[in-house]
Coordinates of N, CA and C in Angstrom, one line a residue:
M26 N 72.6 15.0 -32.9 CA 74.1 14.9 -32.1 C 74.4 16.6 -31.9
Q27 N 74.2 16.9 -31.0 CA 75.4 18.4 -31.1 C 77.1 17.9 -31.0
R28 N 76.9 18.7 -32.1 CA 78.7 19.2 -32.1 C 79.6 20.1 -31.2
T29 N 81.1 19.1 -31.1 CA 81.3 20.0 -29.8 C 82.6 21.0 -30.6
P30 N 82.9 21.9 -30.3 CA 83.0 23.0 -31.4 C 84.7 22.6 -30.9
Y31 N 84.4 23.3 -32.3 CA 86.3 23.4 -32.2 C 87.3 24.6 -32.2
F32 N 88.0 24.4 -30.7 CA 88.7 25.9 -31.5 C 90.3 24.9 -31.6
P33 N 91.0 25.7 -32.4 CA 92.3 26.0 -33.1 C 93.2 26.0 -31.8
T34 N 93.8 24.9 -31.8 CA 95.4 24.5 -30.8 C 96.1 26.0 -30.6
T35 N 97.5 26.4 -30.7 CA 98.9 26.6 -30.3 C 99.9 26.1 -31.4
R36 N 99.3 24.8 -31.9 CA 100.0 24.7 -33.1 C 99.7 24.3 -33.5
D37 N 98.1 24.7 -33.7 CA 97.9 25.1 -35.0 C 97.4 26.4 -35.6
L38 N 97.8 27.7 -34.8 CA 98.5 28.8 -34.7 C 99.5 29.1 -35.3
E39 N 100.4 28.7 -34.9 CA 102.2 28.1 -35.4 C 102.0 28.2 -36.8
D40 N 101.2 26.7 -37.2 CA 101.0 26.2 -38.7 C 100.7 26.9 -39.9
S41 N 100.0 27.9 -38.9 CA 99.1 28.1 -39.9 C 100.1 29.9 -40.8
V42 N 100.9 30.8 -39.1 CA 101.4 31.0 -39.4 C 102.5 30.7 -40.2
F43 N 102.6 29.9 -39.5 CA 104.3 29.7 -40.9 C 103.9 29.0 -42.3
R44 N 102.2 28.9 -42.0 CA 102.2 29.2 -43.7 C 101.5 29.7 -44.8
Q45 N 101.1 31.1 -44.3 CA 101.3 31.9 -44.7 C 102.6 32.3 -45.1
I46 N 103.8 32.8 -43.9 CA 105.4 33.2 -44.3 C 105.5 32.2 -45.5
L47 N 105.3 31.2 -45.2 CA 105.7 29.8 -46.5 C 105.2 30.0 -48.4
D48 N 103.7 31.3 -47.8 CA 103.1 31.1 -49.4 C 103.6 32.8 -49.0
G49 N 104.4 33.6 -48.9 CA 104.6 34.6 -49.1 C 105.8 34.5 -49.7
L50 N 106.3 33.6 -49.3 CA 108.1 34.0 -49.9 C 108.4 33.1 -51.0
L51 N 106.9 32.1 -51.7 CA 106.7 31.3 -52.5 C 106.3 32.2 -53.6
N52 N 105.6 32.6 -52.6 CA 104.8 34.1 -54.1 C 105.5 35.1 -54.3
L53 N 106.7 35.4 -54.1 CA 107.5 36.4 -54.6 C 108.4 35.3 -55.6
V54 N 109.2 34.0 -55.3 CA 110.4 33.2 -56.0 C 109.0 32.7 -56.3
Y55 N 108.8 32.7 -56.5 CA 107.4 31.7 -58.0 C 105.8 32.2 -58.0
P56 N 106.2 33.4 -58.3 CA 104.8 33.3 -58.9 C 103.7 33.0 -59.4
E57 N 102.3 32.5 -59.1 CA 101.9 31.2 -59.6 C 100.7 32.5 -60.9
N58 N 100.3 31.1 -61.9 CA 99.3 32.1 -62.4 C 98.2 30.9 -62.4
C59 N 97.2 32.2 -62.4 CA 95.7 31.6 -62.8 C 95.6 30.0 -63.9
L60 N 95.0 28.6 -63.7 CA 95.2 27.9 -64.7 C 94.0 28.4 -65.4
I61 N 93.1 28.7 -65.6 CA 92.3 29.6 -67.0 C 92.8 30.7 -67.7
C62 N 93.2 31.9 -66.9 CA 93.7 33.0 -67.6 C 95.2 33.5 -67.9
S63 N 95.8 32.6 -66.4 CA 97.5 33.3 -66.7 C 97.9 34.3 -65.9
A64 N 96.4 35.0 -65.0 CA 96.9 36.2 -64.6 C 97.7 35.5 -62.9
A65 N 98.2 36.7 -62.6 CA 99.2 36.4 -61.3 C 98.5 36.3 -60.5
I66 N 98.0 34.9 -59.3 CA 97.7 35.0 -58.2 C 99.2 35.3 -57.1
T67 N 98.2 35.3 -56.1 CA 98.8 34.4 -54.6 C 98.2 32.6 -54.1
R68 N 99.6 31.9 -53.8 CA 99.1 30.6 -54.2 C 97.9 30.1 -52.5
Q69 N 98.1 30.7 -51.9 CA 96.6 30.7 -51.1 C 95.6 30.3 -51.2
R70 N 94.9 31.7 -51.3 CA 94.1 32.4 -51.4 C 93.6 31.5 -52.6
D71 N 93.9 31.3 -53.8 CA 93.0 31.1 -55.2 C 92.8 30.1 -55.6
C72 N 93.7 28.6 -55.2 CA 93.7 27.6 -55.5 C 94.3 27.2 -57.3
G73 N 94.3 27.9 -57.6 CA 94.6 28.2 -58.9 C 93.9 28.8 -59.7
I74 N 92.6 29.3 -58.8 CA 92.0 30.2 -59.8 C 92.4 31.9 -59.3
C75 N 92.4 32.4 -60.6 CA 92.3 34.2 -60.3 C 90.6 34.5 -59.6
A76 N 90.3 35.4 -58.5 CA 89.2 35.8 -58.4 C 88.6 36.8 -59.8
H77 N 88.8 37.0 -60.5 CA 88.2 37.4 -61.9 C 87.1 35.8 -62.7
C78 N 88.0 34.8 -62.9 CA 87.6 33.6 -63.4 C 86.6 33.6 -62.5
W79 N 87.0 33.2 -61.4 CA 86.1 32.6 -60.0 C 85.1 33.6 -60.0
N80 N 84.7 35.0 -60.2 CA 83.4 35.8 -60.2 C 82.3 35.3 -60.9
K81 N 83.2 35.1 -62.6 CA 83.3 35.0 -63.8 C 82.2 33.7 -63.9
A82 N 83.6 32.3 -63.4 CA 82.1 30.8 -63.4 C 81.2 31.2 -62.2
V83 N 80.2 31.4 -61.4 CA 79.6 32.2 -60.1 C 78.5 33.2 -61.5
T84 N 78.9 34.0 -61.9 CA 77.6 34.8 -62.6 C 76.9 33.7 -63.6
L85 N 77.6 32.5 -63.8 CA 77.1 32.0 -64.5 C 76.2 30.5 -64.1
R86 N 74.8 31.1 -63.0 CA 73.9 30.3 -61.9 C 72.5 29.8 -62.9
I87 N 72.5 29.1 -62.9 CA 70.5 29.1 -63.4 C 70.1 28.8 -62.9
D88 N 68.9 30.1 -63.3 CA 67.8 30.6 -62.1 C 66.5 29.7 -62.7
P89 N 65.3 29.8 -62.2 CA 64.5 29.8 -63.1 C 63.8 30.2 -64.2
P90 N 63.0 29.4 -65.4 CA 62.4 27.8 -64.8 C 63.5 27.1 -65.0
W91 N 62.8 25.9 -64.8 CA 64.1 24.7 -64.4 C 62.9 23.1 -64.6
C92 N 63.4 22.5 -65.5 CA 62.0 20.9 -64.9 C 62.2 20.6 -63.8
A93 N 61.5 20.6 -63.6 CA 61.1 20.1 -62.0 C 61.6 18.9 -61.1
S94 N 61.2 18.1 -62.3 CA 61.8 16.5 -61.8 C 63.9 16.9 -61.8
C95 N 63.8 16.6 -63.7 CA 65.9 16.8 -63.7 C 66.7 18.0 -63.9
G96 N 65.7 19.5 -63.5 CA 66.6 21.1 -63.2 C 66.6 21.1 -64.9
L97 N 66.3 20.8 -65.8 CA 66.5 21.1 -67.4 C 66.3 22.4 -66.9
P98 N 67.4 23.3 -67.2 CA 66.5 25.1 -67.4 C 65.5 25.5 -68.4
F99 N 64.7 25.8 -68.3 CA 64.1 26.6 -69.7 C 64.0 28.3 -70.0
H100 N 64.0 28.1 -71.1 CA 63.9 29.4 -71.8 C 63.3 30.3 -71.7
H101 N 62.4 29.4 -70.8 CA 60.0 31.1 -71.5 C 60.5 30.8 -69.7
L102 N 59.4 31.2 -69.6 CA 59.0 31.4 -68.7 C 57.1 30.0 -68.5
L103 N 57.3 29.8 -67.1 CA 55.7 28.8 -67.9 C 55.0 28.6 -66.5
E104 N 53.7 28.4 -66.5 CA 52.7 28.7 -66.0 C 52.0 28.0 -64.7
D105 N 52.8 26.7 -64.6 CA 52.9 25.6 -64.1 C 54.2 25.7 -63.7
S106 N 54.7 25.9 -61.9 CA 56.0 25.6 -61.5 C 56.2 24.0 -61.7
E107 N 55.4 23.2 -61.6 CA 56.3 22.0 -61.7 C 56.0 21.4 -63.2
S108 N 56.0 21.9 -63.7 CA 55.8 21.9 -65.2 C 57.5 20.6 -65.5
L109 N 57.7 18.8 -66.4 CA 58.8 18.6 -66.5 C 58.4 18.8 -67.9
C110 N 60.3 18.4 -68.5 CA 60.8 18.7 -69.6 C 60.3 17.4 -70.1
A111 N 60.2 17.0 -71.6 CA 59.7 16.1 -72.7 C 60.5 14.5 -72.4
N112 N 61.4 15.0 -71.8 CA 62.2 14.1 -71.8 C 62.1 13.5 -69.5
C113 N 61.7 14.0 -68.6 CA 61.1 13.3 -67.6 C 59.8 13.0 -67.7
I114 N 58.8 12.9 -69.3 CA 57.3 12.5 -69.3 C 57.7 11.3 -69.7
L115 N 58.3 11.4 -70.9 CA 58.2 10.4 -72.0 C 59.5 8.8 -70.5
N116 N 60.0 10.6 -70.2 CA 61.1 8.6 -69.3 C 61.0 8.9 -67.7
P117 N 60.4 8.8 -66.8 CA 61.0 9.4 -65.7 C 61.7 8.8 -64.9
P118 N 63.4 9.6 -64.3 CA 64.0 9.3 -63.5 C 63.5 8.8 -62.2
P119 N 64.7 7.5 -61.8 CA 64.9 6.6 -60.3 C 64.7 8.2 -59.7
F120 N 65.4 9.4 -60.0 CA 65.5 10.2 -59.0 C 64.3 11.2 -58.6
S121 N 64.4 11.2 -57.6 CA 62.6 12.6 -56.9 C 63.2 13.7 -57.5
S122 N 64.3 14.6 -58.0 CA 64.8 15.3 -58.5 C 66.1 15.8 -58.5
A123 N 66.3 16.7 -59.0 CA 67.8 16.9 -59.8 C 67.9 18.1 -59.7
R124 N 69.4 19.3 -59.2 CA 69.6 21.0 -58.7 C 70.8 21.0 -59.6
S125 N 71.4 22.4 -60.6 CA 72.2 21.8 -60.4 C 73.0 22.8 -60.3
F126 N 73.7 24.1 -60.2 CA 74.5 25.1 -59.4 C 74.3 26.1 -60.4
G127 N 75.4 26.0 -61.7 CA 75.2 26.5 -63.2 C 75.5 26.3 -64.3
Y128 N 75.4 26.5 -65.5 CA 75.8 26.0 -67.1 C 77.6 25.3 -66.6
Y129 N 77.4 24.0 -67.7 CA 78.7 23.8 -67.7 C 79.3 24.7 -69.3
T130 N 79.6 25.4 -69.1 CA 80.1 26.6 -70.3 C 81.0 27.5 -68.8
G131 N 81.4 28.2 -70.7 CA 83.0 28.7 -70.0 C 83.8 28.7 -69.3
E132 N 84.1 29.9 -67.6 CA 84.4 29.7 -66.9 C 83.9 28.7 -66.0
L133 N 83.1 28.6 -65.6 CA 82.7 27.3 -64.7 C 83.1 25.9 -65.0
S134 N 83.2 25.3 -66.6 CA 83.3 24.6 -67.0 C 85.3 24.5 -66.5
S135 N 85.6 25.5 -66.9 CA 87.2 25.5 -66.8 C 87.0 25.3 -64.9
V136 N 87.1 26.2 -64.3 CA 87.4 25.4 -62.7 C 87.0 23.9 -62.4
I137 N 86.1 23.5 -63.1 CA 85.4 22.1 -62.9 C 86.7 20.8 -63.4
Q138 N 87.1 22.0 -64.9 CA 88.5 20.8 -65.4 C 89.4 21.1 -64.9
V139 N 89.8 22.3 -64.1 CA 91.3 22.4 -63.4 C 91.1 21.2 -62.0
M140 N 90.2 21.3 -61.5 CA 89.7 20.5 -59.5 C 90.1 18.7 -61.0
K141 N 89.3 18.2 -61.5 CA 88.8 17.0 -62.0 C 90.4 16.8 -62.7
F142 N 90.9 17.5 -63.8 CA 91.8 16.4 -64.4 C 93.4 17.8 -63.8
L143 N 93.6 19.0 -63.2 CA 94.4 18.7 -63.0 C 95.3 18.9 -61.5
G144 N 94.2 18.0 -60.8 CA 95.1 18.0 -59.3 C 94.2 18.4 -58.4
R145 N 93.7 19.3 -58.8 CA 93.9 20.3 -58.0 C 92.7 20.6 -56.3
R146 N 93.3 19.1 -56.3 CA 92.3 18.8 -54.8 C 91.3 20.2 -54.1
S147 N 92.7 20.8 -53.7 CA 91.4 22.1 -52.7 C 91.0 22.8 -53.2
L148 N 90.3 22.8 -54.3 CA 89.9 24.0 -55.0 C 88.5 22.7 -55.0
A149 N 88.2 22.0 -54.3 CA 87.0 21.0 -54.2 C 86.2 22.1 -52.6
E150 N 86.8 22.6 -52.2 CA 86.5 23.1 -50.8 C 86.1 24.4 -51.2
Q151 N 86.3 25.1 -52.2 CA 85.2 26.4 -53.0 C 84.7 26.3 -53.6
V152 N 84.7 24.7 -54.6 CA 83.2 24.6 -55.2 C 82.4 24.3 -54.3
S153 N 82.3 23.0 -53.7 CA 81.5 23.0 -52.4 C 80.5 24.6 -52.2
S154 N 81.1 26.0 -52.2 CA 80.1 26.0 -51.8 C 79.1 26.7 -52.4
L155 N 79.3 26.5 -54.4 CA 78.2 26.8 -55.1 C 77.1 25.6 -55.3
L156 N 78.0 24.5 -54.4 CA 77.4 22.9 -54.5 C 76.4 23.6 -53.3
A157 N 76.2 24.5 -52.2 CA 76.1 24.5 -50.4 C 74.8 25.4 -51.5
A158 N 75.0 26.6 -51.8 CA 74.4 27.6 -52.1 C 72.8 27.0 -53.4
A159 N 73.3 26.3 -54.2 CA 72.4 25.8 -55.3 C 71.4 24.5 -54.1
F160 N 71.9 23.9 -53.5 CA 71.0 22.8 -52.4 C 69.9 23.7 -51.8
Y161 N 70.6 25.2 -50.7 CA 69.3 25.5 -49.6 C 68.7 26.2 -51.2
R162 N 68.9 27.0 -51.9 CA 67.9 27.2 -53.0 C 67.2 26.0 -53.4
T163 N 66.5 24.8 -53.1 CA 65.6 24.3 -53.2 C 65.0 23.1 -52.2
W164 N 66.2 22.4 -51.0 CA 66.4 22.0 -50.4 C 66.6 22.3 -49.5
S165 N 66.2 21.7 -47.4 CA 67.0 22.0 -46.4 C 67.6 20.4 -46.0
R166 N 68.0 20.7 -45.2 CA 68.9 19.8 -44.7 C 67.9 18.4 -43.6
E167 N 67.2 19.2 -43.4 CA 66.2 18.4 -42.3 C 65.5 17.8 -43.3
E168 N 65.5 17.2 -44.6 CA 65.1 16.2 -46.1 C 65.8 15.5 -46.7
F169 N 66.9 15.2 -45.5 CA 67.3 14.2 -46.0 C 69.1 13.4 -44.1
D170 N 68.6 12.7 -44.8 CA 69.5 11.4 -44.2 C 71.6 11.6 -44.2
Y171 N 71.8 11.6 -45.4 CA 72.8 11.2 -46.6 C 73.2 12.1 -47.3
V172 N 74.4 12.5 -47.4 CA 75.3 12.7 -48.9 C 76.1 11.8 -48.6
V173 N 75.5 11.7 -50.4 CA 76.8 10.2 -50.6 C 77.5 10.7 -52.2
A174 N 79.1 10.6 -52.5 CA 79.2 10.8 -53.6 C 78.6 9.6 -54.9
V175 N 79.4 10.2 -56.1 CA 79.0 9.2 -57.1 C 80.2 8.2 -57.6
P176 N 80.5 7.2 -56.9 CA 81.9 6.7 -56.6 C 82.3 6.5 -58.6
L177 N 83.4 7.0 -58.6 CA 84.5 5.6 -59.7 C 85.1 4.4 -59.7
H178 N 85.1 3.8 -60.5 CA 85.7 2.9 -60.5 C 87.2 2.7 -59.5
P179 N 87.2 2.1 -59.0 CA 88.7 1.6 -58.3 C 89.4 2.4 -59.4
R180 N 89.8 1.5 -60.2 CA 90.6 1.5 -61.2 C 91.0 2.5 -62.1
R181 N 89.8 3.6 -62.5 CA 90.2 5.0 -62.6 C 90.5 5.8 -61.7
K182 N 89.8 5.3 -60.7 CA 90.3 6.4 -59.0 C 91.8 6.3 -58.7
R183 N 93.0 5.5 -59.0 CA 93.8 4.9 -59.0 C 94.0 5.5 -59.8
E184 N 93.4 5.8 -61.3 CA 94.7 6.4 -62.2 C 95.0 8.0 -62.2
R185 N 93.7 8.2 -61.6 CA 93.6 9.8 -61.5 C 94.0 10.7 -60.4
G186 N 94.0 9.3 -58.7 CA 94.6 9.0 -57.8 C 93.5 10.3 -57.0
Y187 N 92.3 10.8 -57.0 CA 91.2 10.9 -56.0 C 90.4 11.0 -56.9
N188 N 88.7 11.2 -56.0 CA 87.4 11.3 -56.8 C 87.4 12.3 -56.5
Q189 N 87.3 14.1 -57.8 CA 86.8 14.5 -57.3 C 85.1 14.7 -56.6
S190 N 84.3 14.1 -57.8 CA 83.3 14.4 -57.0 C 83.0 13.6 -55.1
E191 N 83.7 12.9 -55.0 CA 84.3 12.7 -53.6 C 84.4 13.7 -52.7
L192 N 85.0 14.4 -53.5 CA 86.2 15.5 -52.4 C 84.9 16.5 -52.8
L193 N 83.6 17.1 -53.2 CA 82.9 18.1 -53.2 C 81.7 16.9 -52.2
A194 N 81.9 16.1 -52.2 CA 80.1 15.4 -51.4 C 80.9 15.6 -49.7
Q195 N 82.2 14.9 -49.3 CA 82.7 15.5 -48.6 C 82.8 17.0 -48.0
H196 N 83.2 18.4 -48.5 CA 82.8 19.0 -48.3 C 81.3 19.7 -47.4
L197 N 80.6 19.3 -48.9 CA 79.1 20.0 -49.1 C 78.4 19.0 -47.8
A198 N 78.5 18.2 -46.9 CA 79.0 17.0 -46.0 C 78.5 18.1 -44.7
R199 N 79.3 18.4 -44.7 CA 80.2 19.7 -43.6 C 79.5 21.0 -44.0
R200 N 79.7 21.4 -44.6 CA 78.9 23.3 -45.1 C 76.8 22.7 -44.4
I201 N 76.6 21.5 -44.5 CA 75.9 21.6 -44.9 C 74.7 20.7 -43.2
A202 N 76.0 20.0 -42.9 CA 76.2 19.3 -40.9 C 75.3 18.0 -41.7
L203 N 75.4 17.6 -42.7 CA 74.6 15.8 -43.5 C 76.2 14.6 -42.8
P204 N 75.6 12.9 -42.6 CA 76.9 12.7 -42.9 C 77.4 12.4 -43.9
L205 N 78.2 11.1 -44.0 CA 78.6 11.2 -45.3 C 77.9 9.4 -45.5
Y206 N 77.7 8.3 -46.8 CA 77.0 7.3 -46.7 C 78.2 7.2 -48.4
H207 N 78.8 6.2 -47.5 CA 80.1 5.7 -48.2 C 79.8 4.0 -48.9
G208 N 78.0 3.2 -49.5 CA 78.3 2.2 -49.8 C 78.1 2.3 -51.5
L209 N 77.9 2.4 -51.4 CA 77.6 2.6 -52.9 C 79.0 2.4 -53.6
K210 N 79.2 1.8 -54.3 CA 79.9 1.3 -55.3 C 79.6 1.0 -56.4
R211 N 80.8 1.4 -57.3 CA 80.3 0.9 -58.8 C 81.5 0.1 -59.1
I212 N 80.3 -0.5 -59.7 CA 80.8 -2.6 -59.5 C 81.7 -2.8 -61.3
R213 N 81.7 -1.7 -62.0 CA 82.1 -2.0 -63.3 C 82.6 -1.2 -64.1
S214 N 84.0 -0.7 -64.5 CA 84.2 0.2 -65.3 C 83.2 0.4 -66.7
T215 N 83.1 1.5 -66.5 CA 83.1 2.3 -68.0 C 83.6 2.8 -69.3
N216 N 83.0 3.1 -69.7 CA 83.3 4.4 -70.6 C 83.6 5.8 -70.7
P217 N 84.3 6.6 -71.2 CA 83.8 8.2 -70.4 C 82.7 7.5 -70.8
Q218 N 81.7 8.8 -71.1 CA 80.3 9.7 -72.0 C 80.6 10.2 -72.4
V219 N 81.7 10.8 -72.4 CA 81.3 12.1 -73.7 C 81.4 11.1 -74.8
G220 N 80.7 12.5 -75.8 CA 80.7 11.5 -77.1 C 79.1 10.5 -77.3
L221 N 79.2 10.3 -76.1 CA 78.3 9.0 -76.6 C 77.0 8.9 -76.6
S222 N 75.9 8.9 -77.7 CA 74.4 9.1 -77.7 C 73.9 9.0 -76.6
N223 N 72.6 9.5 -76.2 CA 71.4 9.6 -74.8 C 71.6 7.9 -74.5
S224 N 71.1 7.5 -75.4 CA 71.0 6.0 -75.1 C 72.1 4.6 -75.2
E225 N 73.4 5.2 -75.7 CA 74.5 4.5 -75.6 C 75.3 5.3 -73.8
R226 N 75.3 6.5 -73.5 CA 75.0 6.6 -72.3 C 74.3 5.6 -71.2
I227 N 73.2 6.0 -71.5 CA 72.2 4.7 -70.5 C 72.8 3.5 -70.7
D228 N 73.3 2.7 -71.6 CA 73.9 1.7 -72.0 C 74.9 1.0 -71.1
N229 N 75.5 2.4 -71.3 CA 77.2 2.7 -70.5 C 76.6 2.1 -69.8
V230 N 76.0 2.3 -68.8 CA 76.1 2.6 -67.1 C 75.2 1.9 -66.8
Q231 N 74.8 1.0 -67.4 CA 72.9 0.3 -67.2 C 74.0 -0.7 -66.3
G232 N 73.9 -1.0 -64.6 CA 73.8 -1.9 -63.8 C 75.1 -2.2 -63.3
A233 N 76.0 -0.2 -63.5 CA 77.2 -0.6 -62.8 C 77.8 0.1 -61.2
F234 N 76.5 0.7 -60.6 CA 76.8 0.8 -59.4 C 76.1 -0.4 -58.5
R235 N 76.8 -0.3 -57.4 CA 74.4 -1.0 -56.4 C 76.2 -1.0 -55.1
C236 N 74.6 -1.2 -54.7 CA 75.4 -0.8 -52.9 C 75.3 -2.3 -52.2
P237 N 76.5 -2.9 -51.5 CA 77.0 -4.7 -51.1 C 76.0 -5.0 -49.4
D238 N 76.2 -4.0 -49.0 CA 76.0 -3.7 -47.4 C 75.3 -2.8 -48.0
S239 N 72.9 -2.6 -47.4 CA 71.8 -1.7 -48.2 C 71.8 -1.4 -46.8
R240 N 72.1 -2.5 -45.3 CA 71.3 -2.4 -44.1 C 71.6 -0.8 -43.3
Q241 N 72.8 0.2 -43.4 CA 71.7 1.7 -43.5 C 72.1 2.6 -44.3
V242 N 71.3 2.2 -45.4 CA 70.7 2.9 -46.6 C 69.7 2.9 -47.0
S243 N 68.7 1.6 -46.2 CA 67.7 1.1 -46.2 C 66.6 2.5 -45.3
G244 N 65.8 2.7 -46.3 CA 64.6 3.7 -45.3 C 65.7 5.1 -45.0
K245 N 66.6 5.5 -46.0 CA 67.0 6.8 -45.3 C 66.8 7.4 -47.0
R246 N 67.0 8.7 -46.9 CA 66.2 10.2 -47.6 C 67.8 10.0 -48.1
V247 N 68.9 9.5 -49.2 CA 70.4 10.9 -50.3 C 70.2 11.3 -50.9
L248 N 70.9 12.3 -50.9 CA 71.0 13.8 -51.6 C 73.4 13.0 -52.3
M249 N 72.4 12.5 -53.7 CA 73.8 11.9 -54.7 C 74.0 13.4 -54.8
V250 N 75.7 13.6 -54.4 CA 76.5 14.7 -55.7 C 77.7 14.2 -56.6
D251 N 77.4 14.8 -57.7 CA 78.3 14.8 -58.8 C 78.8 16.4 -59.3
D252 N 80.1 16.2 -60.3 CA 80.9 17.4 -60.4 C 79.2 18.0 -61.6
V253 N 79.9 17.3 -62.8 CA 78.9 17.7 -64.1 C 77.6 16.7 -64.8
M254 N 76.1 16.6 -64.9 CA 75.6 16.3 -65.0 C 74.3 16.3 -66.5
T255 N 74.5 15.8 -67.4 CA 74.9 15.8 -69.4 C 72.7 15.2 -69.0
T256 N 72.7 14.3 -70.3 CA 71.6 13.8 -70.0 C 71.2 13.4 -68.4
G257 N 71.6 12.5 -67.1 CA 71.7 11.3 -66.1 C 71.5 10.6 -66.5
A258 N 72.1 10.3 -67.6 CA 72.3 9.1 -67.3 C 73.2 8.0 -66.3
T259 N 74.0 8.6 -65.8 CA 75.0 8.3 -65.0 C 74.3 8.6 -63.4
V260 N 73.8 9.5 -62.8 CA 73.1 9.9 -62.4 C 72.0 8.9 -61.7
A261 N 71.6 8.6 -62.7 CA 70.0 7.7 -62.6 C 70.7 6.5 -62.4
S262 N 71.5 5.6 -63.1 CA 72.0 4.5 -62.2 C 72.6 4.0 -61.2
A263 N 73.2 4.9 -60.9 CA 73.3 5.1 -59.7 C 71.8 5.2 -58.2
A264 N 71.3 6.3 -58.8 CA 70.0 6.4 -57.9 C 69.6 5.3 -57.4
Q265 N 68.8 4.4 -59.3 CA 68.6 3.1 -59.1 C 68.9 2.2 -58.6
A266 N 70.1 2.2 -58.1 CA 71.4 1.0 -56.9 C 70.5 1.2 -55.9
L267 N 70.8 3.3 -55.3 CA 70.1 3.3 -54.0 C 68.8 2.7 -53.8
L268 N 68.1 3.5 -55.3 CA 67.3 2.3 -54.3 C 66.6 1.2 -54.3
E269 N 67.3 0.1 -54.8 CA 67.3 -1.7 -54.7 C 67.7 -1.5 -53.6
A270 N 68.6 -0.9 -52.9 CA 69.5 -0.7 -51.5 C 68.2 -0.7 -50.4
G271 N 67.1 0.4 -50.7 CA 66.2 0.7 -49.6 C 65.8 1.6 -49.5
A272 N 66.7 2.9 -50.2 CA 66.8 4.1 -50.0 C 65.1 4.3 -50.3
V273 N 64.6 5.8 -49.2 CA 63.3 6.1 -50.0 C 63.0 7.2 -50.9
R274 N 64.4 7.8 -50.6 CA 64.5 9.3 -51.7 C 65.7 9.6 -51.8
V275 N 66.5 9.3 -53.4 CA 66.7 10.0 -54.0 C 67.0 11.0 -54.3
C276 N 68.0 12.2 -54.4 CA 67.7 13.8 -54.3 C 68.8 13.5 -55.6
V277 N 69.3 14.9 -56.8 CA 71.0 14.7 -57.1 C 71.3 16.4 -56.7
L278 N 72.6 16.1 -57.0 CA 72.9 18.1 -56.7 C 74.7 17.8 -57.5
T279 N 74.5 18.7 -58.9 CA 75.5 18.9 -59.2 C 76.2 20.1 -59.6
V280 N 77.6 20.9 -59.8 CA 78.1 21.8 -59.6 C 77.7 22.2 -60.8
A281 N 76.8 21.7 -61.9 CA 76.7 22.4 -63.4 C 76.1 21.5 -64.3
R282 N 75.7 22.1 -65.0 CA 74.7 21.2 -66.2 C 75.3 21.5 -67.1
A283 N 75.0 20.1 -68.0 CA 75.5 20.7 -70.0 C 74.3 20.4 -70.2
V284 N 74.1 21.6 -70.9 CA 72.6 22.1 -71.4 C 73.6 21.7 -73.2
R285 N 72.9 20.8 -74.1 CA 73.0 20.4 -75.2 C 72.1 21.0 -76.3

């Protein structure tokens, strides 16, 4: 279905000019500092992150070779472009493939933490550009029917005020012109995965997700979005719920990959 082009109204333009003037005054009276390196920045442009730190985050991009299934980066070239890591050979994940923009380290991990824990929701739009870049390196929009975020449990979402993965999925869906699927739910509150072993992570999120109404996702191809992938236990559990609801294919896209 062709989308109706959007043209800014006079009110939109007036609001934009007013916002620029207000931001300029605030920058003079209350200059902001980068939340990573403390350098002075303008409020409107960088969403709490200076250009230097952002550019360093972008350099942490993951390049091939990587596991054809989970996207784990390899440290040496392989003859077979479809090579799998040891874990995917022994324990094939339920999702078809997973990719990440970059390594969860340095400035990229700091950007994610600022977005996730310091209330910088507006940063999600900028970070979604990294997701879009990673998406188009592997897939095309014609391969999917929906974008879905890995959901938080309602209690955790109330505590934080928002789900950063949901914000990322919303912005990415607009960038790649795909609809959002809202039917994946986190039905069980789980402990944080940080500090758990691989087996503990799997047990922690086992059965934590469900699609109460499967009609919309049945027979569909789904791109699932999250901020960070470590062992893949969380996205595997969520992917399993989508497949049990009738999805025919689930792929995973994250901003960063934590490599142990």
